[in-house]
Short mmCIF file of C-alpha atoms and ligand atoms in Angstrom, two decimals:
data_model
loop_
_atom_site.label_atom_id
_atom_site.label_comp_id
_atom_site.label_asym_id
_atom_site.label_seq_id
_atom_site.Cartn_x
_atom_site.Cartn_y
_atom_site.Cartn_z
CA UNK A 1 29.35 127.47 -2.90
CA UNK A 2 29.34 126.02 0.69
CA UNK A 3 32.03 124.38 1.51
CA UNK A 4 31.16 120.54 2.16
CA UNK A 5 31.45 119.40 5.72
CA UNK A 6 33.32 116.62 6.45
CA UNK A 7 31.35 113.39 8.04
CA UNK A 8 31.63 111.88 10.96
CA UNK A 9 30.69 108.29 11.27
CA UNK A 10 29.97 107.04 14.53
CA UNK A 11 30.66 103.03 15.34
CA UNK A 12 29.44 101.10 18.07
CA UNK A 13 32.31 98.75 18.43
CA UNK A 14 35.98 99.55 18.64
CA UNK A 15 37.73 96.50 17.20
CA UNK A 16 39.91 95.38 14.57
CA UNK A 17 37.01 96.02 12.84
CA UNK A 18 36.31 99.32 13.53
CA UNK A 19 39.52 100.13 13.46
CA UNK A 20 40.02 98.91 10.03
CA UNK A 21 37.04 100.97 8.89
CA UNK A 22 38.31 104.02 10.69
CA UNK A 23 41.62 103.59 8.35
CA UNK A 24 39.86 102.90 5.31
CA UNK A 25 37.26 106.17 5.98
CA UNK A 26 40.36 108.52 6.99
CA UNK A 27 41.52 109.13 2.95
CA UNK A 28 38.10 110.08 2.27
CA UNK A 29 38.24 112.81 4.52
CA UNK A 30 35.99 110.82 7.23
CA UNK A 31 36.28 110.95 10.76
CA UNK A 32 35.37 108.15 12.87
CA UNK A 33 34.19 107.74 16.14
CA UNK A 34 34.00 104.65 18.31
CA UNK A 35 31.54 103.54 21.23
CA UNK A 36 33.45 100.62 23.30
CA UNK A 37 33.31 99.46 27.45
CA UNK A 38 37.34 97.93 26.63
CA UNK A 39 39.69 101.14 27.15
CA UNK A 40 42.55 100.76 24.61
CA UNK A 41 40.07 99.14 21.84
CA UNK A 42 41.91 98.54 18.57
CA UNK A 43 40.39 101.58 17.24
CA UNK A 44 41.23 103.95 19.99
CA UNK A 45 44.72 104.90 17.55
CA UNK A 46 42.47 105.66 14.64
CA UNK A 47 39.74 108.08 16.19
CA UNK A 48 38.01 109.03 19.89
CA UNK A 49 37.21 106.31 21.89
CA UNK A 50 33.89 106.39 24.19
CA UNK A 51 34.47 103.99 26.84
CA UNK A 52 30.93 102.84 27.44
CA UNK A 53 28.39 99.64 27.51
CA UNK A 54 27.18 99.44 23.62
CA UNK A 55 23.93 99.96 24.42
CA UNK A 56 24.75 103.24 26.79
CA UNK A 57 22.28 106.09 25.54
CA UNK A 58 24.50 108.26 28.11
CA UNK A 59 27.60 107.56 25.84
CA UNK A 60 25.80 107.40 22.27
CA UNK A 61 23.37 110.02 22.50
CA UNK A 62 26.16 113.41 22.37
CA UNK A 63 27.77 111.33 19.43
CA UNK A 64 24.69 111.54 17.75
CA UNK A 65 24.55 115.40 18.18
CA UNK A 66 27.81 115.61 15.71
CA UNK A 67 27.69 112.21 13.52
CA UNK A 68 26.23 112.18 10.00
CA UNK A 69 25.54 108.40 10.29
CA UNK A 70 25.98 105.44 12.75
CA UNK A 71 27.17 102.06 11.89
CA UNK A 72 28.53 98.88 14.29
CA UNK A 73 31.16 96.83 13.52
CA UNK A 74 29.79 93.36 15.55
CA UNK A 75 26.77 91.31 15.51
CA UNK A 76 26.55 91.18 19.26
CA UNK A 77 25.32 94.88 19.56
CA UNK A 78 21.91 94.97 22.11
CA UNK A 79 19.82 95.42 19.16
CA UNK A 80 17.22 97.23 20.97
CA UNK A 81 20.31 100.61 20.78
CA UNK A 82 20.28 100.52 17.41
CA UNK A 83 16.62 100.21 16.94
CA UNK A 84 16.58 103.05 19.30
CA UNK A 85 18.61 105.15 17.65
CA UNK A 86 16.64 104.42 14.51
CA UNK A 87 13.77 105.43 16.71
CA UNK A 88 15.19 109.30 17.14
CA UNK A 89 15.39 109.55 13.22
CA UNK A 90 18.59 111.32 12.80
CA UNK A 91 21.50 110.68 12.08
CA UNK A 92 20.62 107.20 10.17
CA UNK A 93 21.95 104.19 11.49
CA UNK A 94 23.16 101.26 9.08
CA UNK A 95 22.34 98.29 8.86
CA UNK A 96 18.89 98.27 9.96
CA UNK A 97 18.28 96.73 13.31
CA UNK A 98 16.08 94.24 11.27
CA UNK A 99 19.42 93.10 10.04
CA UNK A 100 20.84 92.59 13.75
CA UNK A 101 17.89 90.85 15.20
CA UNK A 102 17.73 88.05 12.40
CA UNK A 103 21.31 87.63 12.74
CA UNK A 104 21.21 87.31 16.39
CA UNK A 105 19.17 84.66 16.60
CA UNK A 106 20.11 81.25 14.27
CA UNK A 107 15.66 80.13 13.97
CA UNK A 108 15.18 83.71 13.17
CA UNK A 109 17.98 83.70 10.89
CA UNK A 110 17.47 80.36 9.15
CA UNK A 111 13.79 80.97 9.12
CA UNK A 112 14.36 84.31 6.81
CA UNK A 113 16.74 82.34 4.44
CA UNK A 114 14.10 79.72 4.09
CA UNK A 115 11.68 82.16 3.58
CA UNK A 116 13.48 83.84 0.69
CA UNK A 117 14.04 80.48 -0.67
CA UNK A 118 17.74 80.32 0.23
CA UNK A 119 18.61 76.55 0.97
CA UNK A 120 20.14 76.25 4.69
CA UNK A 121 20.67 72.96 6.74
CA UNK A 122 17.43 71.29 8.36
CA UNK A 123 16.34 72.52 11.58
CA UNK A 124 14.31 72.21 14.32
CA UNK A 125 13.62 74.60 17.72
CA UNK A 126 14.66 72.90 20.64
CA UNK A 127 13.35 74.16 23.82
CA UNK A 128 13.38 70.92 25.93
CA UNK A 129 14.93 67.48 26.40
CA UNK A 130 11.58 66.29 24.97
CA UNK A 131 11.89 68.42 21.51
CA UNK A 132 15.48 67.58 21.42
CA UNK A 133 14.65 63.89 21.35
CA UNK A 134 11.90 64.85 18.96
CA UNK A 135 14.23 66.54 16.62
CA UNK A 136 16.79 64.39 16.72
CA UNK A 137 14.16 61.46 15.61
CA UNK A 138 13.42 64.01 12.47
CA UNK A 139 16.48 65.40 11.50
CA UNK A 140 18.43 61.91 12.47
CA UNK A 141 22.28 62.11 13.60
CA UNK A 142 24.87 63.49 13.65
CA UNK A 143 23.69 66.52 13.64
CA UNK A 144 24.28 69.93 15.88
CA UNK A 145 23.10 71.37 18.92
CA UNK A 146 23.13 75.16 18.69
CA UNK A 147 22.05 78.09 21.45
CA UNK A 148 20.27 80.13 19.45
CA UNK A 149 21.10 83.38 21.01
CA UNK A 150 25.05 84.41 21.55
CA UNK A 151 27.36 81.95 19.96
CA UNK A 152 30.18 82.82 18.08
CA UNK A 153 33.67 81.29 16.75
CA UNK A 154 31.89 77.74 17.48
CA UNK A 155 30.73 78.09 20.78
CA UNK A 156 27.61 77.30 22.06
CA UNK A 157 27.70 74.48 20.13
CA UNK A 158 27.50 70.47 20.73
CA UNK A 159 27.69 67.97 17.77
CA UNK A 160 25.46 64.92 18.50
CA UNK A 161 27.51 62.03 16.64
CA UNK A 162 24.81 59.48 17.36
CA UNK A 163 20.64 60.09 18.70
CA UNK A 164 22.43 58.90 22.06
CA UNK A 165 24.23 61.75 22.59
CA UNK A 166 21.29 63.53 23.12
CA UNK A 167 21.85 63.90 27.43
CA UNK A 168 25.24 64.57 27.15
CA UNK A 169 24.54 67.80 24.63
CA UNK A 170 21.59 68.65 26.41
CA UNK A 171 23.51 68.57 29.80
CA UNK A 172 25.77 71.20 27.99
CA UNK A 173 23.94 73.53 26.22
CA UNK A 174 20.13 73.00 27.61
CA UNK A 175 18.21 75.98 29.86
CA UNK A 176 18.27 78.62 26.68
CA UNK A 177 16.79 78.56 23.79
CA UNK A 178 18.46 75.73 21.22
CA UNK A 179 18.02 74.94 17.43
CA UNK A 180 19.16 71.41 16.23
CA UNK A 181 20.71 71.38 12.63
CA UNK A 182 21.06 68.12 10.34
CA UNK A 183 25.04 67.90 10.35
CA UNK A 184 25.70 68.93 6.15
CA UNK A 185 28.81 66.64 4.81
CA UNK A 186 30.07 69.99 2.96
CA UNK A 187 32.98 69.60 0.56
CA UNK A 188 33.93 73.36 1.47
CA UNK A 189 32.98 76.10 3.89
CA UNK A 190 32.44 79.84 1.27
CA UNK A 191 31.33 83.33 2.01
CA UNK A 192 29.57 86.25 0.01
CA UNK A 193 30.03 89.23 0.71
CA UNK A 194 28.30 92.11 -0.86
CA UNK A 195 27.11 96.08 -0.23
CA UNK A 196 24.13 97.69 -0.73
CA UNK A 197 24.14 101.49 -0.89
CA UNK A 198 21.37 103.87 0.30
CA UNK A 199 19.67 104.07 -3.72
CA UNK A 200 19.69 100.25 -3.63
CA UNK A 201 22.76 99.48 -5.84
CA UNK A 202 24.64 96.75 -5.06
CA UNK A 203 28.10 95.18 -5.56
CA UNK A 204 29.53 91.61 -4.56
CA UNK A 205 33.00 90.35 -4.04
CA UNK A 206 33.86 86.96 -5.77
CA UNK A 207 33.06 84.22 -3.53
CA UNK A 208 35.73 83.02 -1.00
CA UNK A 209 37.08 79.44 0.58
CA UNK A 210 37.44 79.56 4.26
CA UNK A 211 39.14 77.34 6.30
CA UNK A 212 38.05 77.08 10.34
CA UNK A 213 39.53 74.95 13.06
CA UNK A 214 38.55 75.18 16.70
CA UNK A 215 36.26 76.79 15.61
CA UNK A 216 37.89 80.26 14.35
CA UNK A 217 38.62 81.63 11.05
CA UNK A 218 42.28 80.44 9.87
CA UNK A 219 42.50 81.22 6.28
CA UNK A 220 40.34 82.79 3.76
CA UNK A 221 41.44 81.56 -0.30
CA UNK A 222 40.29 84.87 -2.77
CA UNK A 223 38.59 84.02 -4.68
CA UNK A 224 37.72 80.28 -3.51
CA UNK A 225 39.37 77.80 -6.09
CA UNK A 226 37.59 76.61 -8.55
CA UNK A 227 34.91 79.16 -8.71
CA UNK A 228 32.67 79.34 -11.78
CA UNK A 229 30.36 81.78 -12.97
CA UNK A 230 27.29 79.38 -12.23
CA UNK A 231 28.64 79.38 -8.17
CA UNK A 232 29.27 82.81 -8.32
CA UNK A 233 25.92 83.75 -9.34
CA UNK A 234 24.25 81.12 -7.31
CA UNK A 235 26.09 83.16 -4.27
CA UNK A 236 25.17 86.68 -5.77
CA UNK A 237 21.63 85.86 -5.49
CA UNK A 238 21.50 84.46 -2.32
CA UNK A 239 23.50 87.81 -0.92
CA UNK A 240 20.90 90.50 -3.08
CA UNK A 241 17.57 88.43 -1.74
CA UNK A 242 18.92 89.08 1.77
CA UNK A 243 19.70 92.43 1.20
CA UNK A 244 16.97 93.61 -0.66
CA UNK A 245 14.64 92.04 2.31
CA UNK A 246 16.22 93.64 4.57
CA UNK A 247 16.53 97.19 2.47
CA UNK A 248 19.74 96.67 3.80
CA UNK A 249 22.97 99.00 3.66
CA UNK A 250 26.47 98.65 4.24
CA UNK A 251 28.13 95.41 4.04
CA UNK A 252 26.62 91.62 4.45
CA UNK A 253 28.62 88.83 5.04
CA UNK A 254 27.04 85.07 4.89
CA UNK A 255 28.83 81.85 5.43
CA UNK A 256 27.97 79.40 3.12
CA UNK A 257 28.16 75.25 2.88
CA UNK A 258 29.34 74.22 -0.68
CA UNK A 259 27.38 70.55 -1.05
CA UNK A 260 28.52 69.21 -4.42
CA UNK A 261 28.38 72.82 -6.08
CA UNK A 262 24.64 73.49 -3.93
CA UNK A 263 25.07 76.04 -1.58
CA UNK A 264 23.23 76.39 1.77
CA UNK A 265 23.50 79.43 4.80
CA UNK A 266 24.75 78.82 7.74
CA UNK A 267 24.43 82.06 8.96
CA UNK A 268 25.33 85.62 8.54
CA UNK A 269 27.06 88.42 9.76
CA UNK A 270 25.16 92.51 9.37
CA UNK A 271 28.67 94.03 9.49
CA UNK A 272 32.63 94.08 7.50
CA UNK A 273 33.84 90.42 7.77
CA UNK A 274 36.81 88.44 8.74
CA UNK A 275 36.55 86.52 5.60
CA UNK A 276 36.50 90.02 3.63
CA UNK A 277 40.21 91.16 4.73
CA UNK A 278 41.90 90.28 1.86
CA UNK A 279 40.24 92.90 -0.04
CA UNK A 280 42.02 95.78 1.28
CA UNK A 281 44.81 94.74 -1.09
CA UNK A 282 43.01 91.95 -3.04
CA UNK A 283 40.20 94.21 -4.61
CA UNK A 284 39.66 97.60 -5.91
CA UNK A 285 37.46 98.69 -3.42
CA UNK A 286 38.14 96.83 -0.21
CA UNK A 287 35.05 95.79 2.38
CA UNK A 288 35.89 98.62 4.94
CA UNK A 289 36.01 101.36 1.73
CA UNK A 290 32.58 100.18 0.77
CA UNK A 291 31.08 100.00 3.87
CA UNK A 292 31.79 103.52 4.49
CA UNK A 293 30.71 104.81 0.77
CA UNK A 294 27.57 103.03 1.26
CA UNK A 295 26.55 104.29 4.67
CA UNK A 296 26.96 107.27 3.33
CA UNK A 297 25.07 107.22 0.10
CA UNK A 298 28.47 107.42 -1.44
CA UNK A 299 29.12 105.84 -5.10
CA UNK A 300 29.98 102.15 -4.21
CA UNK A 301 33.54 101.27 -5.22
CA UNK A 302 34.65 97.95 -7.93
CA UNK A 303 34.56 94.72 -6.18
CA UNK A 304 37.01 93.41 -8.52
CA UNK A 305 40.03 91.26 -8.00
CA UNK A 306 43.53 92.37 -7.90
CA UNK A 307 45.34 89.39 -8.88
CA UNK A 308 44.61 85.81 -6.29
CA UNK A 309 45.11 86.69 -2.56
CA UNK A 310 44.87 84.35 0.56
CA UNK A 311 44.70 86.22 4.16
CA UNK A 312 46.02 84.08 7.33
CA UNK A 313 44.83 85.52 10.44
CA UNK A 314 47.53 85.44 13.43
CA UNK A 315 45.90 84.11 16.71
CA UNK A 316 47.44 84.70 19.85
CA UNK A 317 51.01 85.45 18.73
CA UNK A 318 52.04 87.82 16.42
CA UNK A 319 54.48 87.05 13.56
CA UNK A 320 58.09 89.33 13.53
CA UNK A 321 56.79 91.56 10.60
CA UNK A 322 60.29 91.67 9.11
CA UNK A 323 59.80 87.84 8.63
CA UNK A 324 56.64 88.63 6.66
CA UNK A 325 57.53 91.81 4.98
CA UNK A 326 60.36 89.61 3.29
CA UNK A 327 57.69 88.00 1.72
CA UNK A 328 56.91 89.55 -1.86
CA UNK A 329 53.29 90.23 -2.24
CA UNK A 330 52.98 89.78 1.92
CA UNK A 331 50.95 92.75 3.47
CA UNK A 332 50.60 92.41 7.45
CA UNK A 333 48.10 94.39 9.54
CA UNK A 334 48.94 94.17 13.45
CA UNK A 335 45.44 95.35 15.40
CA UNK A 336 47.50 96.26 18.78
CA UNK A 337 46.21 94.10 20.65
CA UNK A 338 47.42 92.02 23.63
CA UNK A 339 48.50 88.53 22.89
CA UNK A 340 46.08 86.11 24.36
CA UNK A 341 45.32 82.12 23.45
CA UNK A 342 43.03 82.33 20.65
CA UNK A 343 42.49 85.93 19.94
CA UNK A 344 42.56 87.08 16.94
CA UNK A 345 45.67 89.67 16.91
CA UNK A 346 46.12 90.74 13.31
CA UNK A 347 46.42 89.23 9.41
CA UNK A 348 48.80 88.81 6.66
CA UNK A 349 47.08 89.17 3.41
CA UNK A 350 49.39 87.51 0.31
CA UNK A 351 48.34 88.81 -3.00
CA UNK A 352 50.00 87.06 -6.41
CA UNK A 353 49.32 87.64 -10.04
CA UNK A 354 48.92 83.83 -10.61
CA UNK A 355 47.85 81.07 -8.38
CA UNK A 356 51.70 79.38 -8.61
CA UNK A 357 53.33 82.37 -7.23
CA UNK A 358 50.54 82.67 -4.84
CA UNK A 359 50.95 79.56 -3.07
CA UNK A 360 55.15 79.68 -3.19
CA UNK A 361 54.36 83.28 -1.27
CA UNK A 362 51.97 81.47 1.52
CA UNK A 363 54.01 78.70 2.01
CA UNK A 364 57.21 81.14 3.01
CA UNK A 365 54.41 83.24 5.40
CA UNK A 366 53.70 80.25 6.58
CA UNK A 367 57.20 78.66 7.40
CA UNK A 368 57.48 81.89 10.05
CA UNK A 369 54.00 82.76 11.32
CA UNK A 370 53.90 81.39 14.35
CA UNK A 371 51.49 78.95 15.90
CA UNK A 372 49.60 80.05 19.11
CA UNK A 373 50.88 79.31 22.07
P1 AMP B 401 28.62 78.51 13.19
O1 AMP B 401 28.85 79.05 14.55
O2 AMP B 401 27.20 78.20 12.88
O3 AMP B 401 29.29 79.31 12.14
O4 AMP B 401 29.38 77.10 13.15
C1 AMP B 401 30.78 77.00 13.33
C2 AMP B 401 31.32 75.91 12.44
O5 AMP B 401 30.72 74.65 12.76
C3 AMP B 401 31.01 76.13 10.96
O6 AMP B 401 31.97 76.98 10.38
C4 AMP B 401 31.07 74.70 10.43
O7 AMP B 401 32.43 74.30 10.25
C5 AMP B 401 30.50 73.89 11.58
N1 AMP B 401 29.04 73.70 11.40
C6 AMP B 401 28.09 74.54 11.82
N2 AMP B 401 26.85 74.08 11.49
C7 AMP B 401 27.04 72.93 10.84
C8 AMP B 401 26.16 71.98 10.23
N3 AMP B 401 24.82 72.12 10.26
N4 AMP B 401 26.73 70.91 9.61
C9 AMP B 401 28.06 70.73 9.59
N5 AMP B 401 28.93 71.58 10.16
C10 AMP B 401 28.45 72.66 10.78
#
């Protein structure tokens, strides 16, 4: 009998992300690799760091030579590289580029929800002051000026309160391609997220509650309060249209607007998931495990729950762990990176057995997590 080789995957990205994939792969006997122009990236301490422009064929192609597959671990990849690399046929690169491209651009993206009858919020393309004014007569106000092409963590983005804002939005954002959104009075802001593996099976994590302000993830609630099978399933079929489309592997993420129990997409995410921390210690199988199983046409691990769980990301300061570690049920994960005003630095996930104990735990990791500077 041969004695199996053991993979390499290859990321493009070296993040928290990738670097919580690199620690989730390393049990299995996987090593990682990482692509990223920032030396000391996150996931440097887990595996070799490339230091290189994403889209560097200089950098990627020798990592090709020795990896069994290539993933990415952010959205903003040049998706032409991974199309490329799709291109040379070996290794096999997950998710498919298709994936990247409709998530890179919101009318693309909203367009393929639409067209696979998932509800999203109305929109319009805006590509001058005359189709915003246009737009903003059909979709009425408020409503929300988006670029297209490159926002993230709520930039790019203008909020029109009344038609008269119109200049003042256009004066920020205008010159690049826009999309105006009807502004949805959502009782909750959810995310799916689910895996597809390379013979098509797929798995979902119960849906969670996020909570954003200034426009970055705070808190993710696991699973979101309240849920019922009927939401759950609602969510489960928006996630396995998408994937299915998209004959997609790895993970999918997709933020959701919960309207009075309808849910619409607001956009998603071809890659492992803030809002899917919590289920290193919150599920069976956590998002990084699964990603890493499925890319390699691995079995695909239980999405189950492990009790209730809320993570709390720590932005720009980190929290003195032995303040957190005190905290029964508190795990922390520290990404080693340099504090910074709104960067995302690391998370506490709090797991309970009960939703009581839960919140008594998050209220004491809250009384010493501190607030960013
Ligand atoms: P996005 O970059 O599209 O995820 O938007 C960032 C945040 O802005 C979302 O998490 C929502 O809180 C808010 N938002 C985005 N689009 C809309 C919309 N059409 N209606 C209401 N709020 C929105």
């Amino acid at each position: 009998m041969d004695t199996p080789v053991s993979p390499t995957v290859a990321c493009i990205g070296g993040g928290q992300l990738g670097r919580m994939l690199g620690l989730a792969a390393l049990p299995l006997g996987i090593r990682m690799e990482f692509v990223d122009p920032v030396v000391g990236a996150p996931a440097g301490e887990i595996g070799p760091l490339h230091i290189g422009e994403l889209d560097e064929r200089g950098v990627i192609r020798p990592l090709l030579e020795r990896a069994t597959v290539v993933t990415y671990e952010w959205e903003g990849v040049p998706a032409d590289i991974v199309s490329w690399i799709e291109e040379q046929r070996r290794p096999p690169v997950y998710p498919p580029a298709a994936a990247l491209r409709a998530s890179q651009d919101r009318l693309y993206e909203k367009t393929l929800f639409r067209q696979l009858d998932v509800g999203t919020p109305d929109f319009l393309p805006v590509d001058s002051f005359a189709d915003l004014e246009d737009a903003v007569a059909v979709l009425g106000a408020p409503a929300v000026l988006k670029t297209r092409r490159g926002g993230y963590d709520g930039k790019g983005q203008h909020v029109l309160r009344v038609p008269a804002d119109a200049p003042v939005a256009w004066a920020a954002l205008g010159g690049v391609p826009l999309i105006l959104e009807a502004f949805v009075p959502f009782d909750r802001e959810l995310s799916v997220l689910a895996v597809r593996g390379r013979d098509g099976s797929t798995e979902c994590w119960p849906v969670v509650e996020n909570h954003h302000s200034e426009g970055m993830l705070r808190r993710s609630n696991a699973p979101a309060p309240g849920l019922t099978p009927e939401l759950q399933a609602a969510a489960v079929a928006i996630a396995t249209r998408m994937l299915d489309e998209l004959l997609y592997v790895g993970v999918l993420a997709i933020e959701l607007f919960d309207v009075g129990g309808r849910l619409l997409a607001n956009e998603m995410a071809p890659r492992v998931h803030n809002s899917g921390h919590w289920t290193i210690e919150g599920a069976v199988t956590s998002q990084f495990e699964n990603h890493v199983r499925a890319i390699l046409g691995w079995p695909l691990g239980s999405t189950e729950t492990r009790g209730v769980s809320t993570m709390l990301n720590c932005i720009g300061v980190m929290p003195a762990p032995a303040d957190i570690l005190a905290v029964p049920g508190a795990h922390l994960h520290d990404y080693g990176k340099t504090p910074r005003h709104a960067r995302k630095l690391g998370h506490v996930t709090v797991v309970a057995d009960d939703a009581d104990t839960l919140h008594d735990r998050v209220d004491r990791v809250l009384a010493v997590l501190p607030a960013d500077g």
